[in-house]
Amino acid sequence: MNNSTIKDIRRLPGGTVITAAGEIDLRHQQDFQRALQTVCEERPSRVVVDLSAVGYMDSSGVGTLVKIAGMVRSFGGKLALLSPSRPVMSIFEITTLDRYFTIVSSEEEALAV
Amino acid sequence: MDQPLPGGTVVQTGKDTDRMTFTIRSDPQELPRVREAVRSLCRRVGFGEEDTCRVVLAMDEALANVIKHAYTGRCDLPVALRLELVEEAGHRGVRFRVRDFGPRVKPESIVGRPLDDVRPGGLGVHIIRSVMDRVTYEPADGGGMQLELVKLTGS
């Protein structure tokens, strides 16, 4: 997989789990968005983005998640963000998007939203 | 101790230096280096991890705005930076100056958007203003704009 921000994509019966990693900033935002959009084109019932290994995210990364949330909603799916690291939670809190996203702490919970 | 930074710059740095002055290219590849410099100053002045994380983000958003808006995505233009420790009214803190050489804009036109309008983009200014204690945009001598950001400990 030639994408520095995506480490793994698993297609499970309950949905697709995408494991992101590294620093999602202006350098990598387009790769990140492209990968998530590709998954959305498959219209899984749940899209789970594991953010536990993302050490940094800027507003371009957050904007991508907002966009993906809209895409998932448009086909009737659900988006869950799994275990965001502290720096990622920080930007969610500053932008009050911690109240907008479904944030969960386990994959089981993510696949049950 | 003066050290060159990749990107064609001069920087005063070192463990005991309270000020770094250098110029980067408007290239997103430069962002991690600046984040690390900001992180280092924040830790030196005594910010905790949470505040350090937020100040690093605010500075990163300031640079991203220069790259995206002042320079419309061009990666080869200069951005002059000054990062320093300060003390104001008994509080230590950090002050950053970000100077671009792009078109001048009216400072009052640089505003965030309401957060309840959830959509991609437009969050950078809100982040900067939320995190920093003082944010000043002004036309710079000789063209372009200068942004000054201040964050004090205990604020």
Tab-separated table of C-alpha atoms in Angstrom:
chain	number	residue	atom	x	y	z
A	1	MET	CA	0.000	0.000	0.000
A	2	ASN	CA	1.677	3.175	-1.175
A	3	ASN	CA	0.208	5.544	1.368
A	4	SER	CA	2.199	6.859	4.277
A	5	THR	CA	-0.851	7.561	6.431
A	6	ILE	CA	-2.699	4.261	6.026
A	7	LYS	CA	-1.175	1.186	7.603
A	8	ASP	CA	-3.972	-1.280	7.193
A	9	ILE	CA	-7.481	-1.721	5.786
A	10	ARG	CA	-9.561	-4.656	7.029
A	11	ARG	CA	-12.921	-5.503	5.545
A	12	LEU	CA	-14.907	-7.233	8.264
A	13	PRO	CA	-18.510	-8.443	8.275
A	14	GLY	CA	-19.557	-5.447	10.399
A	15	GLY	CA	-17.690	-2.814	8.446
A	16	THR	CA	-14.291	-1.654	7.249
A	17	VAL	CA	-11.551	-0.733	9.695
A	18	ILE	CA	-8.867	1.663	8.451
A	19	THR	CA	-5.763	2.030	10.563
A	20	ALA	CA	-4.107	5.402	10.097
A	21	ALA	CA	-0.679	6.327	11.411
A	22	GLY	CA	1.963	9.017	11.444
A	23	GLU	CA	1.397	12.722	10.966
A	24	ILE	CA	-1.622	13.830	8.985
A	25	ASP	CA	-0.865	17.367	7.917
A	26	LEU	CA	-0.653	19.321	4.670
A	27	ARG	CA	1.968	16.863	3.412
A	28	HIS	CA	-0.241	13.812	3.675
A	29	GLN	CA	-3.827	15.034	3.744
A	30	GLN	CA	-4.526	14.186	0.110
A	31	ASP	CA	-3.257	10.613	0.495
A	32	PHE	CA	-5.348	10.235	3.624
A	33	GLN	CA	-8.452	11.568	1.912
A	34	ARG	CA	-7.954	9.444	-1.189
A	35	ALA	CA	-7.690	6.266	0.877
A	36	LEU	CA	-10.805	7.027	2.881
A	37	GLN	CA	-12.771	7.971	-0.214
A	38	THR	CA	-11.774	4.698	-1.868
A	39	VAL	CA	-13.169	2.801	1.095
A	40	CYS	CA	-16.358	4.876	1.015
A	41	GLU	CA	-16.914	3.967	-2.624
A	42	GLU	CA	-17.421	0.384	-1.409
A	43	ARG	CA	-20.257	1.650	0.819
A	44	PRO	CA	-19.538	-0.417	3.927
A	45	SER	CA	-22.214	-0.227	6.594
A	46	ARG	CA	-19.633	1.062	9.048
A	47	VAL	CA	-16.406	2.918	8.432
A	48	VAL	CA	-14.036	2.783	11.399
A	49	VAL	CA	-10.923	4.957	11.359
A	50	ASP	CA	-8.396	3.874	13.967
A	51	LEU	CA	-6.524	7.042	14.991
A	52	SER	CA	-4.579	5.597	17.912
A	53	ALA	CA	-1.281	5.659	16.018
A	54	VAL	CA	-1.725	9.127	14.523
A	55	GLY	CA	0.758	11.308	16.365
A	56	TYR	CA	-0.336	14.582	14.826
A	57	MET	CA	-3.275	15.910	12.852
A	58	ASP	CA	-3.903	19.434	11.600
A	59	SER	CA	-7.100	21.062	10.405
A	60	SER	CA	-6.665	19.639	6.906
A	61	GLY	CA	-6.862	16.131	8.382
A	62	VAL	CA	-9.889	17.101	10.445
A	63	GLY	CA	-11.487	18.565	7.326
A	64	THR	CA	-11.002	15.240	5.598
A	65	LEU	CA	-12.781	13.430	8.414
A	66	VAL	CA	-15.686	15.892	8.218
A	67	LYS	CA	-15.913	15.290	4.492
A	68	ILE	CA	-15.815	11.519	4.943
A	69	ALA	CA	-18.477	11.723	7.638
A	70	GLY	CA	-20.735	13.418	5.085
A	71	MET	CA	-20.006	10.788	2.451
A	72	VAL	CA	-20.715	7.912	4.841
A	73	ARG	CA	-23.936	9.542	5.965
A	74	SER	CA	-25.010	10.050	2.344
A	75	PHE	CA	-25.085	6.320	1.693
A	76	GLY	CA	-26.638	5.478	5.035
A	77	GLY	CA	-23.500	4.181	6.717
A	78	LYS	CA	-21.933	5.055	10.047
A	79	LEU	CA	-18.503	6.495	10.798
A	80	ALA	CA	-16.659	5.843	14.056
A	81	LEU	CA	-13.270	7.171	15.114
A	82	LEU	CA	-11.347	4.700	17.224
A	83	SER	CA	-9.103	5.751	20.115
A	84	PRO	CA	-7.741	9.073	18.855
A	85	SER	CA	-4.328	9.854	20.327
A	86	ARG	CA	-4.056	12.815	22.694
A	87	PRO	CA	-2.872	15.296	20.016
A	88	VAL	CA	-5.752	14.277	17.757
A	89	MET	CA	-8.302	14.585	20.573
A	90	SER	CA	-6.872	18.012	21.269
A	91	ILE	CA	-7.763	19.360	17.829
A	92	PHE	CA	-11.202	17.739	18.009
A	93	GLU	CA	-11.795	19.529	21.315
A	94	ILE	CA	-10.547	22.921	20.115
A	95	THR	CA	-12.862	22.731	17.114
A	96	THR	CA	-15.692	21.170	19.201
A	97	LEU	CA	-15.809	18.302	16.716
A	98	ASP	CA	-15.456	15.843	19.591
A	99	ARG	CA	-19.225	16.398	19.899
A	100	TYR	CA	-19.829	15.833	16.191
A	101	PHE	CA	-17.894	12.622	15.620
A	102	THR	CA	-18.701	9.239	17.119
A	103	ILE	CA	-15.561	8.469	19.111
A	104	VAL	CA	-15.124	4.986	20.563
A	105	SER	CA	-12.443	3.196	22.488
A	106	SER	CA	-12.672	-0.346	21.136
A	107	GLU	CA	-13.115	-1.974	17.763
A	108	GLU	CA	-16.055	-4.004	19.082
A	109	GLU	CA	-17.787	-0.789	20.089
A	110	ALA	CA	-16.948	0.790	16.730
A	111	LEU	CA	-18.520	-2.074	14.819
A	112	ALA	CA	-21.677	-1.831	16.907
A	113	VAL	CA	-22.474	1.865	16.482
B	1	MET	CA	25.429	28.899	18.174
B	2	ASP	CA	24.338	29.573	14.621
B	3	GLN	CA	23.382	26.600	12.504
B	4	PRO	CA	22.091	26.369	8.967
B	5	LEU	CA	18.656	24.854	8.545
B	6	PRO	CA	17.794	22.912	5.434
B	7	GLY	CA	15.724	25.221	3.310
B	8	GLY	CA	18.389	27.872	3.017
B	9	THR	CA	18.171	29.582	6.353
B	10	VAL	CA	20.026	30.922	9.302
B	11	VAL	CA	19.003	29.961	12.763
B	12	GLN	CA	20.241	30.823	16.185
B	13	THR	CA	19.664	27.736	18.177
B	14	GLY	CA	21.009	25.570	20.935
B	15	LYS	CA	19.830	24.527	24.334
B	16	ASP	CA	20.403	27.929	25.914
B	17	THR	CA	19.121	30.111	23.115
B	18	ASP	CA	15.921	32.030	23.755
B	19	ARG	CA	15.367	33.077	20.182
B	20	MET	CA	15.424	31.444	16.759
B	21	THR	CA	15.261	33.498	13.602
B	22	PHE	CA	15.119	31.691	10.301
B	23	THR	CA	13.475	31.527	6.922
B	24	ILE	CA	11.751	28.496	5.459
B	25	ARG	CA	10.318	27.779	2.050
B	26	SER	CA	6.535	27.697	1.756
B	27	ASP	CA	6.732	23.942	1.436
B	28	PRO	CA	4.652	21.617	3.629
B	29	GLN	CA	7.778	19.479	3.968
B	30	GLU	CA	9.153	22.245	6.205
B	31	LEU	CA	6.315	21.942	8.720
B	32	PRO	CA	7.688	19.129	10.906
B	33	ARG	CA	10.929	21.022	11.482
B	34	VAL	CA	9.068	24.113	12.647
B	35	ARG	CA	6.773	22.037	14.847
B	36	GLU	CA	9.814	20.528	16.521
B	37	ALA	CA	11.367	23.962	17.132
B	38	VAL	CA	8.104	25.245	18.635
B	39	ARG	CA	7.737	22.117	20.760
B	40	SER	CA	11.243	22.578	22.088
B	41	LEU	CA	10.642	26.217	23.066
B	42	CYS	CA	7.325	25.372	24.722
B	43	ARG	CA	8.932	22.711	26.861
B	44	ARG	CA	11.753	25.043	27.809
B	45	VAL	CA	9.367	27.721	28.991
B	46	GLY	CA	7.434	25.228	31.092
B	47	PHE	CA	4.252	24.476	29.171
B	48	GLY	CA	2.731	21.080	29.932
B	49	GLU	CA	2.180	18.511	27.205
B	50	GLU	CA	-1.401	19.604	26.500
B	51	ASP	CA	-0.544	23.282	26.083
B	52	THR	CA	2.557	22.385	24.092
B	53	CYS	CA	0.461	20.273	21.778
B	54	ARG	CA	-2.010	23.127	21.245
B	55	VAL	CA	0.619	25.798	20.665
B	56	VAL	CA	2.403	23.570	18.139
B	57	LEU	CA	-0.918	23.119	16.351
B	58	ALA	CA	-1.641	26.863	16.328
B	59	MET	CA	1.733	27.666	14.802
B	60	ASP	CA	1.335	24.902	12.251
B	61	GLU	CA	-2.050	26.305	11.226
B	62	ALA	CA	-0.511	29.756	10.851
B	63	LEU	CA	2.090	28.385	8.453
B	64	ALA	CA	-0.479	26.314	6.596
B	65	ASN	CA	-2.542	29.465	6.064
B	66	VAL	CA	0.460	31.254	4.589
B	67	ILE	CA	1.140	28.335	2.249
B	68	LYS	CA	-2.482	27.888	1.183
B	69	HIS	CA	-3.726	31.466	1.088
B	70	ALA	CA	-0.894	34.012	0.927
B	71	TYR	CA	1.104	31.883	-1.500
B	72	THR	CA	-1.832	29.916	-3.030
B	73	GLY	CA	-0.003	26.617	-2.659
B	74	ARG	CA	3.338	27.615	-4.145
B	75	CYS	CA	6.149	25.821	-2.334
B	76	ASP	CA	9.161	27.942	-3.236
B	77	LEU	CA	8.459	31.260	-1.543
B	78	PRO	CA	10.012	32.528	1.677
B	79	VAL	CA	8.412	32.605	5.103
B	80	ALA	CA	10.461	34.395	7.748
B	81	LEU	CA	10.071	33.133	11.288
B	82	ARG	CA	11.092	34.370	14.676
B	83	LEU	CA	10.425	32.134	17.652
B	84	GLU	CA	11.349	33.398	21.085
B	85	LEU	CA	10.810	33.150	24.790
B	86	VAL	CA	9.277	36.207	26.430
B	87	GLU	CA	8.191	37.413	29.824
B	88	GLU	CA	5.150	39.627	30.238
B	89	ALA	CA	3.552	40.730	33.506
B	90	GLY	CA	5.442	38.081	35.419
B	91	HIS	CA	4.475	35.246	33.089
B	92	ARG	CA	6.942	33.470	30.880
B	93	GLY	CA	5.795	32.469	27.457
B	94	VAL	CA	6.501	32.203	23.779
B	95	ARG	CA	6.144	34.694	20.945
B	96	PHE	CA	6.188	33.757	17.277
B	97	ARG	CA	6.372	36.058	14.291
B	98	VAL	CA	5.420	34.736	10.883
B	99	ARG	CA	6.219	37.029	7.971
B	100	ASP	CA	5.104	36.335	4.434
B	101	PHE	CA	5.794	38.279	1.265
B	102	GLY	CA	2.447	37.687	-0.397
B	103	PRO	CA	-0.378	40.104	-1.145
B	104	ARG	CA	-1.474	42.387	1.644
B	105	VAL	CA	-4.873	41.694	3.102
B	106	LYS	CA	-7.038	43.617	5.504
B	107	PRO	CA	-6.389	42.149	8.972
B	108	GLU	CA	-10.087	42.380	9.822
B	109	SER	CA	-10.860	40.099	6.876
B	110	ILE	CA	-9.028	37.187	8.533
B	111	VAL	CA	-11.736	35.660	10.674
B	112	GLY	CA	-12.784	32.146	11.599
B	113	ARG	CA	-16.193	30.753	10.851
B	114	PRO	CA	-18.902	29.593	13.286
B	115	LEU	CA	-18.085	26.116	14.546
B	116	ASP	CA	-21.693	24.970	14.418
B	117	ASP	CA	-21.400	25.216	10.644
B	118	VAL	CA	-19.690	21.821	10.351
B	119	ARG	CA	-17.929	21.504	7.017
B	120	PRO	CA	-14.391	20.906	5.811
B	121	GLY	CA	-11.968	23.812	5.873
B	122	GLY	CA	-11.775	27.192	7.537
B	123	LEU	CA	-10.778	25.977	10.987
B	124	GLY	CA	-7.215	27.287	11.112
B	125	VAL	CA	-8.015	30.825	12.226
B	126	HIS	CA	-10.366	29.533	14.906
B	127	ILE	CA	-7.648	27.212	16.221
B	128	ILE	CA	-5.048	29.968	16.300
B	129	ARG	CA	-7.334	32.380	18.134
B	130	SER	CA	-8.529	29.726	20.576
B	131	VAL	CA	-5.072	28.593	21.564
B	132	MET	CA	-2.988	31.749	21.656
B	133	ASP	CA	-3.399	34.615	24.128
B	134	ARG	CA	-2.645	37.298	21.585
B	135	VAL	CA	-2.954	37.210	17.811
B	136	THR	CA	-1.976	40.228	15.720
B	137	TYR	CA	-2.058	40.447	11.927
B	138	GLU	CA	-0.588	43.492	10.334
B	139	PRO	CA	0.938	44.618	7.064
B	140	ALA	CA	4.698	44.141	7.178
B	141	ASP	CA	7.229	46.795	6.252
B	142	GLY	CA	8.212	46.240	2.656
B	143	GLY	CA	5.153	44.189	1.697
B	144	GLY	CA	3.410	41.056	2.811
B	145	MET	CA	1.843	40.386	6.183
B	146	GLN	CA	3.176	39.665	9.631
B	147	LEU	CA	1.388	37.529	12.161
B	148	GLU	CA	2.423	37.704	15.802
B	149	LEU	CA	1.315	35.005	18.221
B	150	VAL	CA	1.841	35.087	21.985
B	151	LYS	CA	1.085	32.432	24.579
B	152	LEU	CA	1.973	32.850	28.242
B	153	THR	CA	2.261	30.238	30.940
B	154	GLY	CA	-0.503	30.314	33.527
B	155	SER	CA	-2.934	31.903	31.064
